[in-house]
Amino acid sequence: MFNLFKAARKGLRGLAALAGLAAMAACDLPAPTTAPVTTSGADRMVALLVPYGSPNAGDDGIARGLENAARLAAADLGGSIEIKVYPTAGQPAQAASAAQRAIADGADVILGPLRSDAANAAALVAQNEGVNVLAFSNNTAIAGGNLFVLGNTFENTANRIVRYAARQGRNRLVIVHPTTPAGQVARSAVAQAAVQAGVQVVGDGSFEFSQEGIASAMPKVTASVRDNAANAVMITDGSAGALPFLAELLPSQGINPNTVKYLGLTPWNIPPQTLSLSGLQGGWFTLPDPNLTSRFEARYLASYGSAPNAIAGLGYDGVAAIGALAAKDLPPTVANLTQSSGFAGVNGVFRFKADGTNERALAVAQVTDAQVQIIDPAPKSFSTGGF
């Protein structure tokens, strides 16, 4: 056990380091190199609140990626959308001030901020003025009223993969998750998805997020799988968390991935080296349509000379949704933003729900020989299956 855990820890360090390097590289983006978007006579003014000036390392790069992608969308709309950028420094107070300035400047809608506390602060200011906020957060706890979240949520991912698993007869599930706040939110999302899909949660595989905590929890987790005849295990943590440990330890404890299907709540292809973990072979996870993602990444690279960061596409999606409404001469009201047909984004179709959360099209993938194999494509519209 000690040697195996030591090896798993080494793998975790390596994957975490690779993930960190990838994130740093993706966030270190140059200034736009395309011509400025002409906004004379624009139909809508979008206030883009992003964390320029933040003390957090990498936030300026994230802000640049979101702005670049938003300007790509504005260019595609032929100048019907004007984008004005307001730095927030990643702070709630500055986000609130930025929202006030944007509304005074005539903003029809606010796109951003990045994190939930700043988004909440901006939305409180905007609410009094009847302006809606499309935040880049995926925290559903802040959603509602005039605040919508653009980020892919635990709930959306859980619904997609649990429903697919149910259709394949994987209907007895153990949820393996850390006892962190994020881990508890993830567990609740999976449990709710299971109820809706008719899947029975037969065991809880919680663990303290530490080397000792994961190791000491393994007997309880494996007993829960065996004693309750589980045929699927949901691992909520990702590559930068406990996933590499669990992908080694669970099989070593007799939880055979050939008979008990391993499911992932996070993308297992980030970084790509995660796909080589032996315990994940044959496992299932979700991701946006890879073809659409590749097209956006190629276009972004051609325009700006660097790859987009992981969430840059949300900047494009927000502007695309506003532009789609403007093309029909519809203002970005709650009723219009929550239209059932949704919007076309760079990673697939998406729509806002009345509670401020969202639904996004996702494909289900299987890890086959350390490669991504799409086994259930992402739906192309909300009139097809997969949601």
mmCIF file of C-alpha atoms in Angstrom:
data_model
loop_
_atom_site.group_PDB
_atom_site.id
_atom_site.type_symbol
_atom_site.label_atom_id
_atom_site.label_comp_id
_atom_site.label_asym_id
_atom_site.label_seq_id
_atom_site.Cartn_x
_atom_site.Cartn_y
_atom_site.Cartn_z
ATOM 1 C CA MET A 1 0.000 0.000 0.000
ATOM 2 C CA PHE A 2 2.725 2.497 0.950
ATOM 3 C CA ASN A 3 4.658 1.964 -2.273
ATOM 4 C CA LEU A 4 1.523 2.228 -4.356
ATOM 5 C CA PHE A 5 0.433 5.383 -2.594
ATOM 6 C CA LYS A 6 3.901 6.842 -3.013
ATOM 7 C CA ALA A 7 3.692 6.142 -6.732
ATOM 8 C CA ALA A 8 0.228 7.662 -6.909
ATOM 9 C CA ARG A 9 1.451 10.741 -5.047
ATOM 10 C CA LYS A 10 4.263 11.119 -7.557
ATOM 11 C CA GLY A 11 1.747 10.865 -10.363
ATOM 12 C CA LEU A 12 -0.449 13.480 -8.724
ATOM 13 C CA ARG A 13 2.452 15.884 -8.355
ATOM 14 C CA GLY A 14 3.373 15.421 -11.987
ATOM 15 C CA LEU A 15 -0.152 15.919 -13.240
ATOM 16 C CA ALA A 16 -0.717 18.912 -10.998
ATOM 17 C CA ALA A 17 2.504 20.464 -12.228
ATOM 18 C CA LEU A 18 1.547 19.851 -15.837
ATOM 19 C CA ALA A 19 -1.891 21.320 -15.222
ATOM 20 C CA GLY A 20 -0.319 24.370 -13.620
ATOM 21 C CA LEU A 21 2.103 24.874 -16.484
ATOM 22 C CA ALA A 22 -0.672 24.462 -19.017
ATOM 23 C CA ALA A 23 -2.823 27.001 -17.190
ATOM 24 C CA MET A 24 0.037 29.478 -16.951
ATOM 25 C CA ALA A 25 0.825 29.095 -20.630
ATOM 26 C CA ALA A 26 -2.810 29.480 -21.611
ATOM 27 C CA CYS A 27 -3.261 32.570 -19.442
ATOM 28 C CA ASP A 28 -0.129 34.358 -20.697
ATOM 29 C CA LEU A 29 -1.909 35.820 -23.684
ATOM 30 C CA PRO A 30 -0.770 38.715 -25.884
ATOM 31 C CA ALA A 31 -2.833 41.774 -26.703
ATOM 32 C CA PRO A 32 -5.332 41.374 -29.554
ATOM 33 C CA THR A 33 -3.735 41.510 -32.983
ATOM 34 C CA THR A 34 -6.918 41.783 -35.025
ATOM 35 C CA ALA A 35 -8.384 45.108 -36.059
ATOM 36 C CA PRO A 36 -10.608 46.828 -33.467
ATOM 37 C CA VAL A 37 -14.301 46.042 -33.696
ATOM 38 C CA THR A 38 -16.270 48.898 -35.201
ATOM 39 C CA THR A 39 -19.071 49.759 -32.813
ATOM 40 C CA SER A 40 -20.561 52.842 -34.439
ATOM 41 C CA GLY A 41 -24.316 52.365 -34.437
ATOM 42 C CA ALA A 42 -24.074 49.209 -32.318
ATOM 43 C CA ASP A 43 -27.397 47.714 -31.232
ATOM 44 C CA ARG A 44 -26.231 46.768 -27.745
ATOM 45 C CA MET A 45 -23.562 47.969 -25.340
ATOM 46 C CA VAL A 46 -22.021 45.128 -23.336
ATOM 47 C CA ALA A 47 -20.030 45.945 -20.228
ATOM 48 C CA LEU A 48 -17.275 43.361 -19.860
ATOM 49 C CA LEU A 49 -16.167 43.089 -16.212
ATOM 50 C CA VAL A 50 -12.909 41.146 -15.981
ATOM 51 C CA PRO A 51 -10.164 40.904 -13.324
ATOM 52 C CA TYR A 52 -7.483 43.132 -14.834
ATOM 53 C CA GLY A 53 -5.289 44.453 -12.037
ATOM 54 C CA SER A 54 -5.971 41.504 -9.722
ATOM 55 C CA PRO A 55 -3.261 40.514 -7.232
ATOM 56 C CA ASN A 56 -3.943 36.860 -8.065
ATOM 57 C CA ALA A 57 -1.336 35.384 -10.395
ATOM 58 C CA GLY A 58 -2.797 34.595 -13.794
ATOM 59 C CA ASP A 59 -5.936 36.732 -13.487
ATOM 60 C CA ASP A 60 -4.740 39.287 -16.029
ATOM 61 C CA GLY A 61 -4.199 36.458 -18.496
ATOM 62 C CA ILE A 62 -7.658 35.049 -17.829
ATOM 63 C CA ALA A 63 -9.119 38.523 -18.310
ATOM 64 C CA ARG A 64 -7.266 38.920 -21.606
ATOM 65 C CA GLY A 65 -8.530 35.554 -22.852
ATOM 66 C CA LEU A 66 -12.134 36.426 -22.000
ATOM 67 C CA GLU A 67 -11.831 39.818 -23.677
ATOM 68 C CA ASN A 68 -10.192 38.388 -26.785
ATOM 69 C CA ALA A 69 -12.918 35.766 -27.191
ATOM 70 C CA ALA A 70 -15.653 38.351 -26.595
ATOM 71 C CA ARG A 71 -14.172 40.524 -29.343
ATOM 72 C CA LEU A 72 -14.091 37.553 -31.717
ATOM 73 C CA ALA A 73 -17.823 37.147 -31.147
ATOM 74 C CA ALA A 74 -18.422 40.868 -31.661
ATOM 75 C CA ALA A 75 -16.508 40.712 -34.945
ATOM 76 C CA ASP A 76 -18.680 37.805 -36.068
ATOM 77 C CA LEU A 77 -21.747 39.943 -35.365
ATOM 78 C CA GLY A 78 -20.570 42.648 -37.734
ATOM 79 C CA GLY A 79 -20.325 45.514 -35.252
ATOM 80 C CA SER A 80 -23.815 45.221 -33.789
ATOM 81 C CA ILE A 81 -22.319 44.809 -30.296
ATOM 82 C CA GLU A 82 -20.167 47.400 -28.549
ATOM 83 C CA ILE A 83 -17.866 46.050 -25.830
ATOM 84 C CA LYS A 84 -16.545 48.301 -23.089
ATOM 85 C CA VAL A 85 -14.084 46.778 -20.633
ATOM 86 C CA TYR A 86 -14.189 47.540 -16.901
ATOM 87 C CA PRO A 87 -11.375 46.154 -14.692
ATOM 88 C CA THR A 88 -12.473 44.674 -11.364
ATOM 89 C CA ALA A 89 -9.077 43.614 -9.904
ATOM 90 C CA GLY A 90 -10.939 40.450 -8.885
ATOM 91 C CA GLN A 91 -12.464 42.305 -5.902
ATOM 92 C CA PRO A 92 -16.181 42.549 -5.025
ATOM 93 C CA ALA A 93 -16.042 46.263 -4.122
ATOM 94 C CA GLN A 94 -14.363 47.162 -7.395
ATOM 95 C CA ALA A 95 -16.787 44.946 -9.302
ATOM 96 C CA ALA A 96 -19.701 46.848 -7.753
ATOM 97 C CA SER A 97 -18.108 50.180 -8.688
ATOM 98 C CA ALA A 98 -17.443 48.919 -12.211
ATOM 99 C CA ALA A 99 -21.086 47.889 -12.552
ATOM 100 C CA GLN A 100 -22.203 51.353 -11.442
ATOM 101 C CA ARG A 101 -19.946 53.024 -14.011
ATOM 102 C CA ALA A 102 -21.058 50.658 -16.750
ATOM 103 C CA ILE A 103 -24.736 51.319 -16.117
ATOM 104 C CA ALA A 104 -24.088 55.066 -16.054
ATOM 105 C CA ASP A 105 -22.334 54.647 -19.399
ATOM 106 C CA GLY A 106 -25.445 53.039 -20.849
ATOM 107 C CA ALA A 107 -24.693 49.308 -20.630
ATOM 108 C CA ASP A 108 -27.581 47.122 -21.741
ATOM 109 C CA VAL A 109 -26.138 44.051 -20.004
ATOM 110 C CA ILE A 110 -23.111 43.111 -17.921
ATOM 111 C CA LEU A 111 -20.857 40.227 -18.969
ATOM 112 C CA GLY A 112 -18.764 38.976 -16.032
ATOM 113 C CA PRO A 113 -17.311 39.227 -13.438
ATOM 114 C CA LEU A 114 -15.197 36.103 -13.090
ATOM 115 C CA ARG A 115 -15.741 34.861 -9.531
ATOM 116 C CA SER A 116 -18.909 34.423 -7.553
ATOM 117 C CA ASP A 117 -18.302 37.066 -4.851
ATOM 118 C CA ALA A 118 -17.529 39.760 -7.421
ATOM 119 C CA ALA A 119 -20.444 38.642 -9.601
ATOM 120 C CA ASN A 120 -22.836 38.834 -6.673
ATOM 121 C CA ALA A 121 -21.645 42.342 -5.815
ATOM 122 C CA ALA A 122 -22.089 43.536 -9.397
ATOM 123 C CA ALA A 123 -25.533 41.936 -9.668
ATOM 124 C CA LEU A 124 -26.785 43.666 -6.524
ATOM 125 C CA VAL A 125 -25.903 47.048 -8.043
ATOM 126 C CA ALA A 126 -27.351 46.138 -11.437
ATOM 127 C CA GLN A 127 -30.579 44.772 -10.012
ATOM 128 C CA ASN A 128 -31.754 48.220 -8.946
ATOM 129 C CA GLU A 129 -31.293 49.428 -12.520
ATOM 130 C CA GLY A 130 -32.991 46.476 -14.205
ATOM 131 C CA VAL A 131 -29.754 45.278 -15.827
ATOM 132 C CA ASN A 132 -28.951 41.580 -16.103
ATOM 133 C CA VAL A 133 -25.560 40.043 -15.329
ATOM 134 C CA LEU A 134 -24.078 37.047 -17.165
ATOM 135 C CA ALA A 135 -21.239 35.954 -14.880
ATOM 136 C CA PHE A 136 -18.360 33.670 -15.840
ATOM 137 C CA SER A 137 -18.807 31.713 -12.599
ATOM 138 C CA ASN A 138 -20.223 28.177 -12.393
ATOM 139 C CA ASN A 139 -21.407 28.629 -8.797
ATOM 140 C CA THR A 140 -25.140 27.943 -8.852
ATOM 141 C CA ALA A 141 -25.527 29.263 -5.296
ATOM 142 C CA ILE A 142 -25.356 32.845 -6.587
ATOM 143 C CA ALA A 143 -27.666 32.327 -9.558
ATOM 144 C CA GLY A 144 -31.134 33.787 -9.700
ATOM 145 C CA GLY A 145 -32.954 37.055 -10.219
ATOM 146 C CA ASN A 146 -30.850 39.169 -12.566
ATOM 147 C CA LEU A 147 -27.739 36.983 -12.194
ATOM 148 C CA PHE A 148 -27.036 34.138 -14.631
ATOM 149 C CA VAL A 149 -23.962 31.892 -14.577
ATOM 150 C CA LEU A 150 -22.223 30.969 -17.839
ATOM 151 C CA GLY A 151 -19.777 28.384 -16.503
ATOM 152 C CA ASN A 152 -20.446 24.667 -16.874
ATOM 153 C CA THR A 153 -21.897 23.517 -13.557
ATOM 154 C CA PHE A 154 -21.571 20.341 -11.517
ATOM 155 C CA GLU A 155 -25.321 19.890 -11.937
ATOM 156 C CA ASN A 156 -25.132 20.025 -15.726
ATOM 157 C CA THR A 157 -22.267 17.539 -15.907
ATOM 158 C CA ALA A 158 -23.812 15.206 -13.346
ATOM 159 C CA ASN A 159 -27.140 15.129 -15.179
ATOM 160 C CA ARG A 160 -25.481 14.272 -18.477
ATOM 161 C CA ILE A 161 -23.251 11.455 -17.323
ATOM 162 C CA VAL A 162 -25.624 9.917 -14.780
ATOM 163 C CA ARG A 163 -28.458 9.771 -17.299
ATOM 164 C CA TYR A 164 -26.174 8.132 -19.828
ATOM 165 C CA ALA A 165 -24.969 5.629 -17.209
ATOM 166 C CA ALA A 166 -28.569 4.814 -16.303
ATOM 167 C CA ARG A 167 -29.364 4.008 -19.927
ATOM 168 C CA GLN A 168 -26.446 1.568 -19.928
ATOM 169 C CA GLY A 169 -27.746 -0.216 -16.829
ATOM 170 C CA ARG A 170 -25.290 1.403 -14.395
ATOM 171 C CA ASN A 171 -27.916 2.058 -11.772
ATOM 172 C CA ARG A 172 -26.188 1.386 -8.408
ATOM 173 C CA LEU A 173 -23.763 4.182 -7.667
ATOM 174 C CA VAL A 174 -21.165 5.031 -5.012
ATOM 175 C CA ILE A 175 -20.059 8.678 -4.937
ATOM 176 C CA VAL A 176 -16.380 9.169 -4.050
ATOM 177 C CA HIS A 177 -15.718 12.766 -3.002
ATOM 178 C CA PRO A 178 -13.591 14.894 -0.669
ATOM 179 C CA THR A 179 -15.169 16.420 2.439
ATOM 180 C CA THR A 180 -14.325 19.921 1.196
ATOM 181 C CA PRO A 181 -17.003 22.536 0.432
ATOM 182 C CA ALA A 182 -16.563 21.935 -3.302
ATOM 183 C CA GLY A 183 -16.651 18.185 -2.734
ATOM 184 C CA GLN A 184 -19.928 18.432 -0.857
ATOM 185 C CA VAL A 185 -21.466 20.562 -3.607
ATOM 186 C CA ALA A 186 -20.317 18.020 -6.188
ATOM 187 C CA ARG A 187 -21.752 15.141 -4.178
ATOM 188 C CA SER A 188 -25.127 16.884 -3.882
ATOM 189 C CA ALA A 189 -25.205 17.508 -7.635
ATOM 190 C CA VAL A 190 -24.567 13.827 -8.372
ATOM 191 C CA ALA A 191 -27.122 12.667 -5.803
ATOM 192 C CA GLN A 192 -29.775 14.953 -7.293
ATOM 193 C CA ALA A 193 -28.953 13.782 -10.815
ATOM 194 C CA ALA A 194 -29.253 10.168 -9.654
ATOM 195 C CA VAL A 195 -32.766 10.747 -8.314
ATOM 196 C CA GLN A 196 -33.846 12.303 -11.608
ATOM 197 C CA ALA A 197 -32.301 9.465 -13.628
ATOM 198 C CA GLY A 198 -33.668 6.639 -11.501
ATOM 199 C CA VAL A 199 -30.207 5.642 -10.271
ATOM 200 C CA GLN A 200 -29.777 4.474 -6.678
ATOM 201 C CA VAL A 201 -26.926 5.959 -4.646
ATOM 202 C CA VAL A 202 -25.958 2.911 -2.609
ATOM 203 C CA GLY A 203 -22.886 4.271 -0.829
ATOM 204 C CA ASP A 204 -20.895 7.348 0.129
ATOM 205 C CA GLY A 205 -17.133 7.299 -0.398
ATOM 206 C CA SER A 206 -16.124 10.472 1.379
ATOM 207 C CA PHE A 207 -12.502 11.185 2.308
ATOM 208 C CA GLU A 208 -10.476 13.928 3.935
ATOM 209 C CA PHE A 209 -8.474 15.708 1.270
ATOM 210 C CA SER A 210 -4.977 14.708 2.322
ATOM 211 C CA GLN A 211 -2.595 11.828 1.684
ATOM 212 C CA GLU A 212 -3.482 10.196 4.978
ATOM 213 C CA GLY A 213 -7.176 10.959 4.561
ATOM 214 C CA ILE A 214 -7.442 9.284 1.173
ATOM 215 C CA ALA A 215 -5.466 6.232 2.296
ATOM 216 C CA SER A 216 -7.448 5.760 5.508
ATOM 217 C CA ALA A 217 -10.767 6.085 3.680
ATOM 218 C CA MET A 218 -10.004 3.349 1.146
ATOM 219 C CA PRO A 219 -11.252 0.383 3.227
ATOM 220 C CA LYS A 220 -14.561 2.149 3.834
ATOM 221 C CA VAL A 221 -14.917 3.166 0.192
ATOM 222 C CA THR A 222 -14.143 -0.268 -1.213
ATOM 223 C CA ALA A 223 -16.417 -1.956 1.331
ATOM 224 C CA SER A 224 -19.227 0.374 0.299
ATOM 225 C CA VAL A 225 -18.807 -0.664 -3.337
ATOM 226 C CA ARG A 226 -18.622 -4.388 -2.595
ATOM 227 C CA ASP A 227 -21.242 -4.668 0.155
ATOM 228 C CA ASN A 228 -23.832 -2.711 -1.808
ATOM 229 C CA ALA A 229 -23.218 -4.394 -5.162
ATOM 230 C CA ALA A 230 -22.445 -1.082 -6.831
ATOM 231 C CA ASN A 231 -21.907 -1.209 -10.580
ATOM 232 C CA ALA A 232 -20.589 2.356 -10.934
ATOM 233 C CA VAL A 233 -18.322 4.709 -9.000
ATOM 234 C CA MET A 234 -18.484 8.472 -9.483
ATOM 235 C CA ILE A 235 -15.174 10.249 -8.783
ATOM 236 C CA THR A 236 -15.909 13.942 -8.291
ATOM 237 C CA ASP A 237 -12.306 15.177 -8.018
ATOM 238 C CA GLY A 238 -10.161 16.112 -10.999
ATOM 239 C CA SER A 239 -6.568 15.781 -12.135
ATOM 240 C CA ALA A 240 -5.284 18.526 -9.859
ATOM 241 C CA GLY A 241 -7.004 16.844 -6.915
ATOM 242 C CA ALA A 242 -7.385 13.250 -5.783
ATOM 243 C CA LEU A 243 -8.206 11.643 -9.138
ATOM 244 C CA PRO A 244 -4.699 10.248 -9.821
ATOM 245 C CA PHE A 245 -4.596 8.691 -6.336
ATOM 246 C CA LEU A 246 -8.040 7.148 -6.664
ATOM 247 C CA ALA A 247 -7.344 5.846 -10.174
ATOM 248 C CA GLU A 248 -4.508 3.781 -8.669
ATOM 249 C CA LEU A 249 -5.843 2.915 -5.232
ATOM 250 C CA LEU A 250 -9.370 1.803 -6.112
ATOM 251 C CA PRO A 251 -8.261 -0.887 -8.606
ATOM 252 C CA SER A 252 -5.516 -2.032 -6.219
ATOM 253 C CA GLN A 253 -8.200 -2.607 -3.592
ATOM 254 C CA GLY A 254 -10.163 -4.885 -5.891
ATOM 255 C CA ILE A 255 -12.618 -2.409 -7.455
ATOM 256 C CA ASN A 256 -12.154 -3.697 -10.982
ATOM 257 C CA PRO A 257 -12.911 -1.000 -13.590
ATOM 258 C CA ASN A 258 -13.861 -3.766 -16.025
ATOM 259 C CA THR A 259 -16.877 -4.626 -13.885
ATOM 260 C CA VAL A 260 -17.509 -1.450 -11.871
ATOM 261 C CA LYS A 261 -17.679 1.497 -14.268
ATOM 262 C CA TYR A 262 -15.624 4.531 -13.212
ATOM 263 C CA LEU A 263 -17.371 7.841 -13.938
ATOM 264 C CA GLY A 264 -15.846 11.329 -13.834
ATOM 265 C CA LEU A 265 -17.439 14.631 -12.893
ATOM 266 C CA THR A 266 -14.495 16.564 -14.334
ATOM 267 C CA PRO A 267 -12.798 16.421 -17.759
ATOM 268 C CA TRP A 268 -10.194 13.658 -17.656
ATOM 269 C CA ASN A 269 -8.406 15.003 -20.743
ATOM 270 C CA ILE A 270 -7.025 18.064 -18.898
ATOM 271 C CA PRO A 271 -4.108 17.677 -18.871
ATOM 272 C CA PRO A 272 -3.978 14.929 -21.549
ATOM 273 C CA GLN A 273 -1.558 12.844 -19.437
ATOM 274 C CA THR A 274 -4.466 12.011 -17.132
ATOM 275 C CA LEU A 275 -5.799 9.688 -19.823
ATOM 276 C CA SER A 276 -2.814 7.387 -19.326
ATOM 277 C CA LEU A 277 -3.788 6.457 -15.754
ATOM 278 C CA SER A 278 -4.393 2.723 -15.778
ATOM 279 C CA GLY A 279 -7.446 2.842 -13.508
ATOM 280 C CA LEU A 280 -9.295 5.200 -15.840
ATOM 281 C CA GLN A 281 -9.129 2.927 -18.886
ATOM 282 C CA GLY A 282 -12.699 2.186 -19.948
ATOM 283 C CA GLY A 283 -14.070 4.945 -17.718
ATOM 284 C CA TRP A 284 -16.567 7.599 -18.795
ATOM 285 C CA PHE A 285 -16.503 11.375 -18.493
ATOM 286 C CA THR A 286 -18.050 14.350 -20.283
ATOM 287 C CA LEU A 287 -16.624 17.138 -22.406
ATOM 288 C CA PRO A 288 -17.875 19.664 -24.975
ATOM 289 C CA ASP A 289 -17.995 18.671 -28.632
ATOM 290 C CA PRO A 290 -14.264 18.202 -29.440
ATOM 291 C CA ASN A 291 -14.712 19.354 -33.037
ATOM 292 C CA LEU A 292 -16.247 22.664 -32.002
ATOM 293 C CA THR A 293 -13.627 23.165 -29.310
ATOM 294 C CA SER A 294 -10.829 22.549 -31.818
ATOM 295 C CA ARG A 295 -12.294 25.049 -34.260
ATOM 296 C CA PHE A 296 -12.477 27.766 -31.632
ATOM 297 C CA GLU A 297 -8.955 27.069 -30.411
ATOM 298 C CA ALA A 298 -7.592 27.211 -33.968
ATOM 299 C CA ARG A 299 -9.381 30.452 -34.732
ATOM 300 C CA TYR A 300 -8.263 32.036 -31.483
ATOM 301 C CA LEU A 301 -4.676 30.981 -32.124
ATOM 302 C CA ALA A 302 -4.774 32.451 -35.624
ATOM 303 C CA SER A 303 -6.172 35.741 -34.316
ATOM 304 C CA TYR A 304 -4.055 36.222 -31.204
ATOM 305 C CA GLY A 305 -0.986 34.030 -31.641
ATOM 306 C CA SER A 306 -1.585 31.940 -28.529
ATOM 307 C CA ALA A 307 -3.975 29.285 -27.272
ATOM 308 C CA PRO A 308 -7.071 30.359 -25.302
ATOM 309 C CA ASN A 309 -7.279 29.602 -21.610
ATOM 310 C CA ALA A 310 -9.794 27.024 -20.422
ATOM 311 C CA ILE A 311 -12.677 29.453 -19.882
ATOM 312 C CA ALA A 312 -12.030 31.999 -22.640
ATOM 313 C CA GLY A 313 -14.920 30.569 -24.672
ATOM 314 C CA LEU A 314 -17.365 31.888 -22.076
ATOM 315 C CA GLY A 315 -16.516 35.398 -23.259
ATOM 316 C CA TYR A 316 -17.540 34.434 -26.770
ATOM 317 C CA ASP A 317 -20.707 32.683 -25.613
ATOM 318 C CA GLY A 318 -21.945 35.656 -23.602
ATOM 319 C CA VAL A 319 -21.575 38.065 -26.515
ATOM 320 C CA ALA A 320 -23.039 35.517 -28.950
ATOM 321 C CA ALA A 321 -26.192 35.170 -26.825
ATOM 322 C CA ILE A 322 -26.656 38.929 -26.557
ATOM 323 C CA GLY A 323 -25.987 39.330 -30.285
ATOM 324 C CA ALA A 324 -28.484 36.613 -31.197
ATOM 325 C CA LEU A 325 -31.176 38.508 -29.319
ATOM 326 C CA ALA A 326 -30.125 41.845 -30.813
ATOM 327 C CA ALA A 327 -30.432 40.368 -34.303
ATOM 328 C CA LYS A 328 -34.122 39.800 -33.532
ATOM 329 C CA ASP A 329 -34.391 43.267 -31.959
ATOM 330 C CA LEU A 330 -34.897 41.633 -28.560
ATOM 331 C CA PRO A 331 -33.407 43.204 -25.424
ATOM 332 C CA PRO A 332 -31.495 40.991 -22.945
ATOM 333 C CA THR A 333 -34.397 40.609 -20.523
ATOM 334 C CA VAL A 334 -34.873 37.566 -18.308
ATOM 335 C CA ALA A 335 -37.650 36.258 -20.564
ATOM 336 C CA ASN A 336 -35.509 36.585 -23.694
ATOM 337 C CA LEU A 337 -32.339 35.194 -22.124
ATOM 338 C CA THR A 338 -34.221 32.093 -20.980
ATOM 339 C CA GLN A 339 -35.702 31.227 -24.383
ATOM 340 C CA SER A 340 -36.074 27.467 -24.632
ATOM 341 C CA SER A 341 -34.162 27.165 -27.910
ATOM 342 C CA GLY A 342 -31.008 28.538 -26.278
ATOM 343 C CA PHE A 343 -27.966 29.866 -28.099
ATOM 344 C CA ALA A 344 -25.067 28.599 -30.194
ATOM 345 C CA GLY A 345 -21.708 28.833 -28.389
ATOM 346 C CA VAL A 346 -18.178 27.942 -29.363
ATOM 347 C CA ASN A 347 -18.430 24.658 -27.427
ATOM 348 C CA GLY A 348 -21.976 23.798 -28.420
ATOM 349 C CA VAL A 349 -25.520 24.880 -27.664
ATOM 350 C CA PHE A 350 -26.433 26.248 -24.258
ATOM 351 C CA ARG A 351 -29.366 27.933 -22.583
ATOM 352 C CA PHE A 352 -30.116 29.783 -19.391
ATOM 353 C CA LYS A 353 -32.708 28.440 -16.982
ATOM 354 C CA ALA A 354 -35.196 30.551 -15.059
ATOM 355 C CA ASP A 355 -33.252 29.980 -11.838
ATOM 356 C CA GLY A 356 -30.122 31.582 -13.337
ATOM 357 C CA THR A 357 -28.258 28.325 -13.958
ATOM 358 C CA ASN A 358 -27.584 26.863 -17.384
ATOM 359 C CA GLU A 359 -27.682 23.750 -19.513
ATOM 360 C CA ARG A 360 -24.806 23.010 -21.884
ATOM 361 C CA ALA A 361 -24.452 20.348 -24.536
ATOM 362 C CA LEU A 362 -21.861 17.749 -23.565
ATOM 363 C CA ALA A 363 -20.562 14.583 -25.165
ATOM 364 C CA VAL A 364 -19.860 11.415 -23.195
ATOM 365 C CA ALA A 365 -16.374 10.015 -23.756
ATOM 366 C CA GLN A 366 -14.659 6.762 -22.858
ATOM 367 C CA VAL A 367 -10.950 6.407 -22.146
ATOM 368 C CA THR A 368 -9.712 3.826 -24.648
ATOM 369 C CA ASP A 369 -5.987 3.071 -24.866
ATOM 370 C CA ALA A 370 -5.239 6.414 -23.175
ATOM 371 C CA GLN A 371 -7.256 8.259 -25.842
ATOM 372 C CA VAL A 372 -10.606 10.042 -25.872
ATOM 373 C CA GLN A 373 -13.298 8.031 -27.635
ATOM 374 C CA ILE A 374 -16.690 9.736 -28.032
ATOM 375 C CA ILE A 375 -19.362 7.175 -27.238
ATOM 376 C CA ASP A 376 -22.380 9.511 -27.109
ATOM 377 C CA PRO A 377 -22.050 12.757 -29.116
ATOM 378 C CA ALA A 378 -23.104 16.116 -27.750
ATOM 379 C CA PRO A 379 -26.635 17.051 -28.807
ATOM 380 C CA LYS A 380 -26.850 19.715 -31.510
ATOM 381 C CA SER A 381 -30.035 21.326 -30.210
ATOM 382 C CA PHE A 382 -32.423 21.199 -27.286
ATOM 383 C CA SER A 383 -34.990 19.348 -29.380
ATOM 384 C CA THR A 384 -32.753 16.248 -29.493
ATOM 385 C CA GLY A 385 -31.791 13.781 -26.760
ATOM 386 C CA GLY A 386 -28.909 14.125 -24.353
ATOM 387 C CA PHE A 387 -30.338 16.729 -21.992
#
